[in-house]
XYZ file of C-alpha atoms in Angstrom:
363
model
C -33.978 -24.275 3.879
C -34.752 -27.943 5.026
C -30.841 -29.305 4.541
C -29.529 -26.387 5.956
C -31.276 -26.831 9.050
C -30.326 -30.768 9.161
C -26.687 -29.687 8.563
C -26.996 -27.584 12.206
C -28.883 -30.205 13.818
C -25.798 -32.273 12.880
C -23.205 -29.795 14.887
C -22.268 -30.906 18.166
C -20.173 -29.425 20.996
C -16.742 -30.837 21.380
C -15.957 -33.215 23.445
C -14.682 -30.577 26.862
C -13.772 -34.320 29.042
C -11.586 -34.831 26.073
C -10.246 -31.312 25.950
C -9.881 -31.025 29.792
C -7.421 -34.426 29.656
C -5.934 -32.410 26.855
C -4.812 -30.002 29.213
C -3.988 -31.713 32.028
C -1.276 -34.158 29.546
C -0.085 -30.601 29.028
C 0.490 -29.823 32.651
C 2.651 -32.498 33.116
C 5.060 -31.361 29.979
C 8.481 -30.592 30.757
C 7.904 -26.753 30.807
C 6.452 -23.813 32.864
C 2.656 -24.106 32.479
C 1.082 -22.730 30.071
C 4.534 -21.408 28.223
C 3.273 -22.025 24.840
C 0.600 -19.706 24.968
C -1.568 -20.308 22.327
C -0.265 -23.962 20.883
C -1.723 -24.949 24.193
C -4.874 -23.509 23.346
C -4.613 -25.133 20.049
C -3.984 -28.624 20.853
C -6.043 -28.996 23.570
C -9.252 -27.708 20.892
C -8.316 -30.323 18.302
C -8.497 -32.726 20.942
C -12.463 -32.000 21.542
C -12.887 -32.280 17.928
C -11.093 -35.541 17.541
C -11.460 -36.866 20.689
C -8.211 -37.947 20.918
C -5.057 -36.711 23.205
C -2.688 -36.646 19.773
C -3.076 -35.621 16.035
C -1.898 -35.743 13.433
C -3.183 -33.486 10.079
C -1.730 -35.037 7.478
C -3.948 -33.912 4.842
C -4.751 -29.882 4.502
C -7.413 -28.795 2.037
C -7.682 -24.599 0.724
C -11.449 -24.915 -0.860
C -12.004 -21.608 -2.314
C -15.276 -20.204 -3.609
C -15.006 -18.359 -6.522
C -18.213 -15.429 -8.067
C -18.568 -12.430 -8.796
C -20.349 -9.505 -7.286
C -23.166 -6.908 -8.981
C -22.160 -4.054 -7.002
C -18.967 -3.653 -9.206
C -20.837 -2.250 -11.278
C -21.559 0.847 -9.048
C -17.612 1.483 -9.292
C -16.585 0.052 -5.357
C -13.383 -2.009 -7.122
C -10.778 -0.715 -8.829
C -9.964 -3.854 -10.256
C -12.394 -5.509 -13.397
C -14.586 -8.033 -12.994
C -12.776 -10.247 -15.383
C -9.812 -10.221 -12.879
C -12.512 -13.153 -10.996
C -12.176 -15.719 -13.360
C -8.537 -15.105 -14.128
C -7.038 -15.365 -10.760
C -9.261 -18.400 -10.327
C -7.441 -19.865 -13.047
C -4.238 -19.186 -11.609
C -5.169 -20.793 -8.265
C -5.190 -23.796 -10.365
C -2.101 -23.407 -11.752
C -0.560 -22.597 -8.363
C 0.996 -18.959 -9.444
C -1.386 -17.013 -7.114
C -0.629 -15.612 -3.699
C -1.935 -18.372 -1.692
C -1.890 -21.161 -3.952
C 2.020 -20.702 -4.242
C 1.936 -21.126 -0.740
C 0.260 -24.128 -0.577
C 1.954 -25.917 -3.230
C 5.409 -25.143 -1.214
C 3.834 -26.602 2.148
C 1.668 -29.819 -0.044
C -1.948 -28.628 1.151
C -4.673 -29.375 -1.544
C -6.126 -26.485 -3.183
C -10.258 -26.818 -4.245
C -10.857 -23.905 -6.608
C -14.921 -23.501 -7.054
C -16.684 -21.535 -9.149
C -19.988 -20.752 -7.601
C -20.849 -17.602 -9.609
C -18.146 -16.541 -11.951
C -19.914 -14.310 -14.796
C -17.292 -14.717 -17.172
C -16.974 -17.260 -19.565
C -14.147 -19.023 -19.419
C -11.918 -22.876 -19.275
C -10.589 -24.607 -16.949
C -11.805 -28.193 -16.361
C -9.569 -27.874 -13.057
C -12.240 -25.542 -11.537
C -15.211 -27.410 -9.846
C -18.257 -26.100 -11.964
C -20.854 -25.290 -8.930
C -22.662 -22.468 -10.881
C -25.271 -21.210 -9.621
C -25.682 -17.970 -11.574
C -23.016 -15.850 -13.456
C -22.842 -13.325 -10.628
C -25.109 -11.091 -8.597
C -26.991 -8.184 -9.217
C -25.324 -4.929 -7.841
C -27.495 -4.177 -4.206
C -28.139 -1.332 -5.187
C -31.286 -1.548 -7.146
C -32.623 -4.580 -5.460
C -31.583 -7.796 -3.955
C -28.581 -9.146 -4.636
C -29.871 -12.446 -5.677
C -33.463 -14.916 -4.408
C -33.517 -16.289 -1.332
C -33.660 -19.473 -3.515
C -29.891 -18.822 -4.604
C -28.365 -18.073 -1.355
C -29.105 -21.516 -0.184
C -28.017 -23.116 -2.612
C -24.687 -21.392 -2.376
C -24.621 -22.446 1.236
C -25.417 -26.159 0.508
C -22.643 -26.297 -2.147
C -20.138 -25.479 0.676
C -22.347 -27.931 3.228
C -21.405 -30.874 0.272
C -18.061 -29.659 -0.313
C -17.225 -30.050 4.017
C -18.857 -34.078 3.343
C -16.171 -34.471 0.252
C -13.823 -33.143 2.351
C -14.426 -35.699 5.130
C -15.162 -37.924 2.732
C -11.284 -38.038 1.019
C -9.907 -37.757 4.637
C -8.652 -34.856 4.798
C -7.218 -33.407 8.038
C -8.219 -29.596 8.094
C -9.758 -27.229 5.925
C -9.069 -23.828 5.318
C -11.452 -21.268 3.717
C -10.763 -18.695 0.806
C -12.256 -17.236 -1.923
C -12.083 -15.319 -4.964
C -14.827 -12.286 -6.395
C -14.344 -9.036 -7.212
C -16.427 -6.417 -4.968
C -16.535 -8.990 -2.045
C -15.415 -6.624 0.752
C -18.420 -4.122 -0.051
C -20.949 -7.426 0.180
C -19.063 -8.360 3.098
C -18.696 -5.328 5.157
C -23.064 -4.861 4.295
C -23.528 -7.529 5.004
C -20.784 -6.912 8.711
C -23.168 -3.831 9.104
C -26.086 -5.733 9.256
C -25.031 -8.100 11.474
C -23.982 -6.341 13.807
C -25.926 -3.103 13.963
C -22.794 -0.834 12.594
C -22.341 2.066 10.189
C -20.446 1.313 7.077
C -17.928 4.509 8.657
C -17.053 2.103 11.236
C -16.164 -0.832 9.052
C -15.464 -0.250 5.149
C -11.872 -0.482 4.478
C -10.360 0.255 1.115
C -10.382 -3.775 0.065
C -8.478 -4.139 -3.107
C -6.526 -0.695 -2.776
C -8.728 1.967 -4.023
C -8.856 6.208 -3.449
C -10.208 8.295 -1.030
C -13.028 9.366 -3.062
C -14.073 5.512 -4.652
C -13.671 4.731 -0.108
C -16.474 7.490 0.340
C -18.203 6.244 -2.531
C -18.328 2.847 -0.853
C -19.217 3.596 2.105
C -22.194 5.620 0.162
C -23.025 2.343 -1.428
C -23.437 -0.321 1.190
C -25.688 2.543 2.935
C -28.050 3.066 0.437
C -27.964 -0.719 -0.156
C -28.859 -1.620 2.895
C -31.824 0.812 3.216
C -33.019 -0.625 0.273
C -33.397 -4.106 0.920
C -33.741 -3.462 4.642
C -32.458 -7.310 5.424
C -33.691 -8.922 8.647
C -30.736 -8.925 11.481
C -31.666 -12.063 12.976
C -31.940 -13.802 9.258
C -28.178 -15.042 8.301
C -29.791 -16.359 4.618
C -31.767 -12.822 3.924
C -29.453 -10.995 4.747
C -27.023 -13.057 2.339
C -29.582 -12.862 -0.295
C -30.085 -9.387 -0.052
C -26.688 -7.647 0.308
C -24.328 -10.575 0.517
C -22.681 -12.788 -2.107
C -22.915 -16.083 -3.633
C -19.153 -16.832 -2.452
C -19.575 -15.540 1.245
C -23.129 -18.105 1.068
C -21.184 -21.082 -0.366
C -17.896 -20.107 2.327
C -20.504 -19.547 4.995
C -21.843 -23.444 4.414
C -17.950 -24.603 4.191
C -17.800 -23.429 7.768
C -21.371 -25.114 8.960
C -20.655 -28.900 7.362
C -17.143 -28.581 8.545
C -18.146 -28.516 12.182
C -21.097 -30.378 11.242
C -18.635 -33.448 9.800
C -16.250 -32.627 12.758
C -13.241 -31.198 10.646
C -11.250 -27.802 12.397
C -11.367 -25.116 9.452
C -9.641 -22.207 9.145
C -10.809 -18.619 8.811
C -8.196 -16.615 6.322
C -8.764 -12.595 5.785
C -11.746 -10.559 5.818
C -13.863 -11.904 3.385
C -13.950 -15.301 5.398
C -14.418 -14.188 8.815
C -17.512 -12.647 8.107
C -18.575 -16.050 6.330
C -17.693 -17.787 9.338
C -19.479 -15.164 11.590
C -22.684 -15.884 9.356
C -22.272 -19.689 10.202
C -21.685 -19.006 13.802
C -25.081 -16.995 13.942
C -26.510 -19.675 12.013
C -25.285 -22.326 14.696
C -23.272 -21.133 18.155
C -21.260 -24.157 18.207
C -20.133 -23.372 14.780
C -17.227 -21.469 16.058
C -16.139 -24.153 18.485
C -14.399 -25.493 14.930
C -13.353 -22.573 13.805
C -9.528 -21.733 14.041
C -7.764 -17.996 13.402
C -5.075 -17.675 10.605
C -3.693 -14.179 10.628
C -5.137 -10.399 11.339
C -6.430 -8.679 7.875
C -5.483 -5.270 7.010
C -8.818 -5.200 6.150
C -11.518 -2.297 8.812
C -14.086 -4.262 9.718
C -12.181 -7.970 10.428
C -10.743 -7.107 13.838
C -15.155 -6.753 15.070
C -15.604 -10.262 13.383
C -13.231 -11.509 14.547
C -14.209 -10.260 17.823
C -18.136 -10.996 17.204
C -16.252 -15.209 17.318
C -14.840 -14.882 20.461
C -11.290 -15.476 18.319
C -8.317 -13.673 18.213
C -5.666 -13.792 15.368
C -1.964 -16.333 15.132
C -0.399 -13.759 13.139
C 0.024 -10.029 12.125
C 1.821 -10.227 9.257
C 0.025 -7.033 7.801
C -1.867 -9.523 4.820
C -4.387 -8.476 2.859
C -4.726 -10.119 -0.316
C -7.473 -13.219 0.416
C -7.589 -15.770 -1.839
C -7.057 -17.981 1.420
C -3.351 -16.824 1.891
C -3.451 -16.895 5.693
C -4.840 -21.144 6.046
C -1.009 -22.210 4.818
C 0.478 -20.317 7.478
C -2.384 -21.589 10.197
C -1.921 -25.253 9.204
C 1.273 -24.902 9.913
C 1.004 -22.905 13.229
C -1.562 -26.496 13.965
C 0.828 -29.252 12.952
C 3.379 -26.974 15.622
C 0.635 -27.674 18.726
C 0.588 -31.515 17.325
C 4.018 -31.566 17.513
C 3.801 -30.252 21.577
C 1.164 -32.760 22.087
C 2.860 -35.724 21.005
C 6.983 -35.011 20.908
C 7.020 -33.047 23.629
C 8.529 -35.018 26.884
C 6.332 -34.915 30.344
C 8.430 -34.478 33.551
C 8.279 -38.067 34.102
C 9.942 -38.284 30.859
C 12.689 -35.793 31.236
C 13.701 -36.916 35.065
C 12.530 -33.762 36.527
C 11.242 -33.477 39.424
C 8.446 -30.949 39.044
C 7.026 -30.339 42.313
C 8.284 -26.806 42.605
C 5.250 -26.235 39.995
C 2.900 -26.942 42.708
C 1.920 -23.915 43.999
C 1.932 -22.128 40.398
C -0.414 -25.192 39.181
C -2.502 -24.562 42.209
C -2.919 -20.274 40.827
C -3.402 -20.753 37.325
C -6.092 -24.529 37.666
C -9.060 -21.872 37.157
C -6.918 -19.568 34.734
C -7.461 -20.385 30.680
C -4.718 -20.193 28.373
């Protein structure tokens, strides 16, 4: 836990003076005040992270944490556990939804094994396997605390490597059959909400399976009694290795001052775990799309964020990250290439009254 705490200690708030300078500059751009909406908020926050008014994001990487979950043995998923390894391999070949988008937009994809159960051969997958899948939390803790801490540290190290490689922005994805079940269990504990309120269908299950899934999660929480205020305890008892490692990437990105994109449901629960460990880390998080999974809106609201897109997506993998990267690029374009009123030779005195009224109104 010492290394995790050292990372948390390293996380500092974004530079509010640069944020204010960015907003002042945006007010000088040749447009009605605030008319580029969320792109302005993104641009200002990027400035707060980098300390620069004008930014670009030339090197984008999606980190995909892959692991199996023992709770699959309880019949909570329609897909067999072997799909985790198969799809992890397919990601390295750019054959999955996320990786096809990433290749199209020229994003890097880093596939990492933190707990795949089935044997496979694929040297393109980074092997950081801690154990071959977790236990079913219906019969005890998913893993021991030490294993959860190791998974978080894997994520932190991946963020450090990204910094060393000159990565401009990170996206966080996953592959792990059964991980909507573990994510829902973690979210239920962290928020105190019942499984009925937040349990969704994951990768398409029947009504009967959904009822069973809710019961499995409820019983698992009751059996293991995770401590709400101890995120590592929650992750070890009812979470997964993928979730823990993703949490580590979010923490590590914040510590390294790298903007980091949340994908869908699994990703946002991991981000919430990171934010509960360090409230300051959330300043570095950027949303992507609104997942169709039931608990997504609850988790994103807990982070005081809102999704940029609503495309009725629910794939996971990090599939929202390439789309969010393009939106963040657009925010940089506004800051870097749009003319000011002075450059456009427009007298903007007519906006003074509007600006005074909006001075204290956030975007």
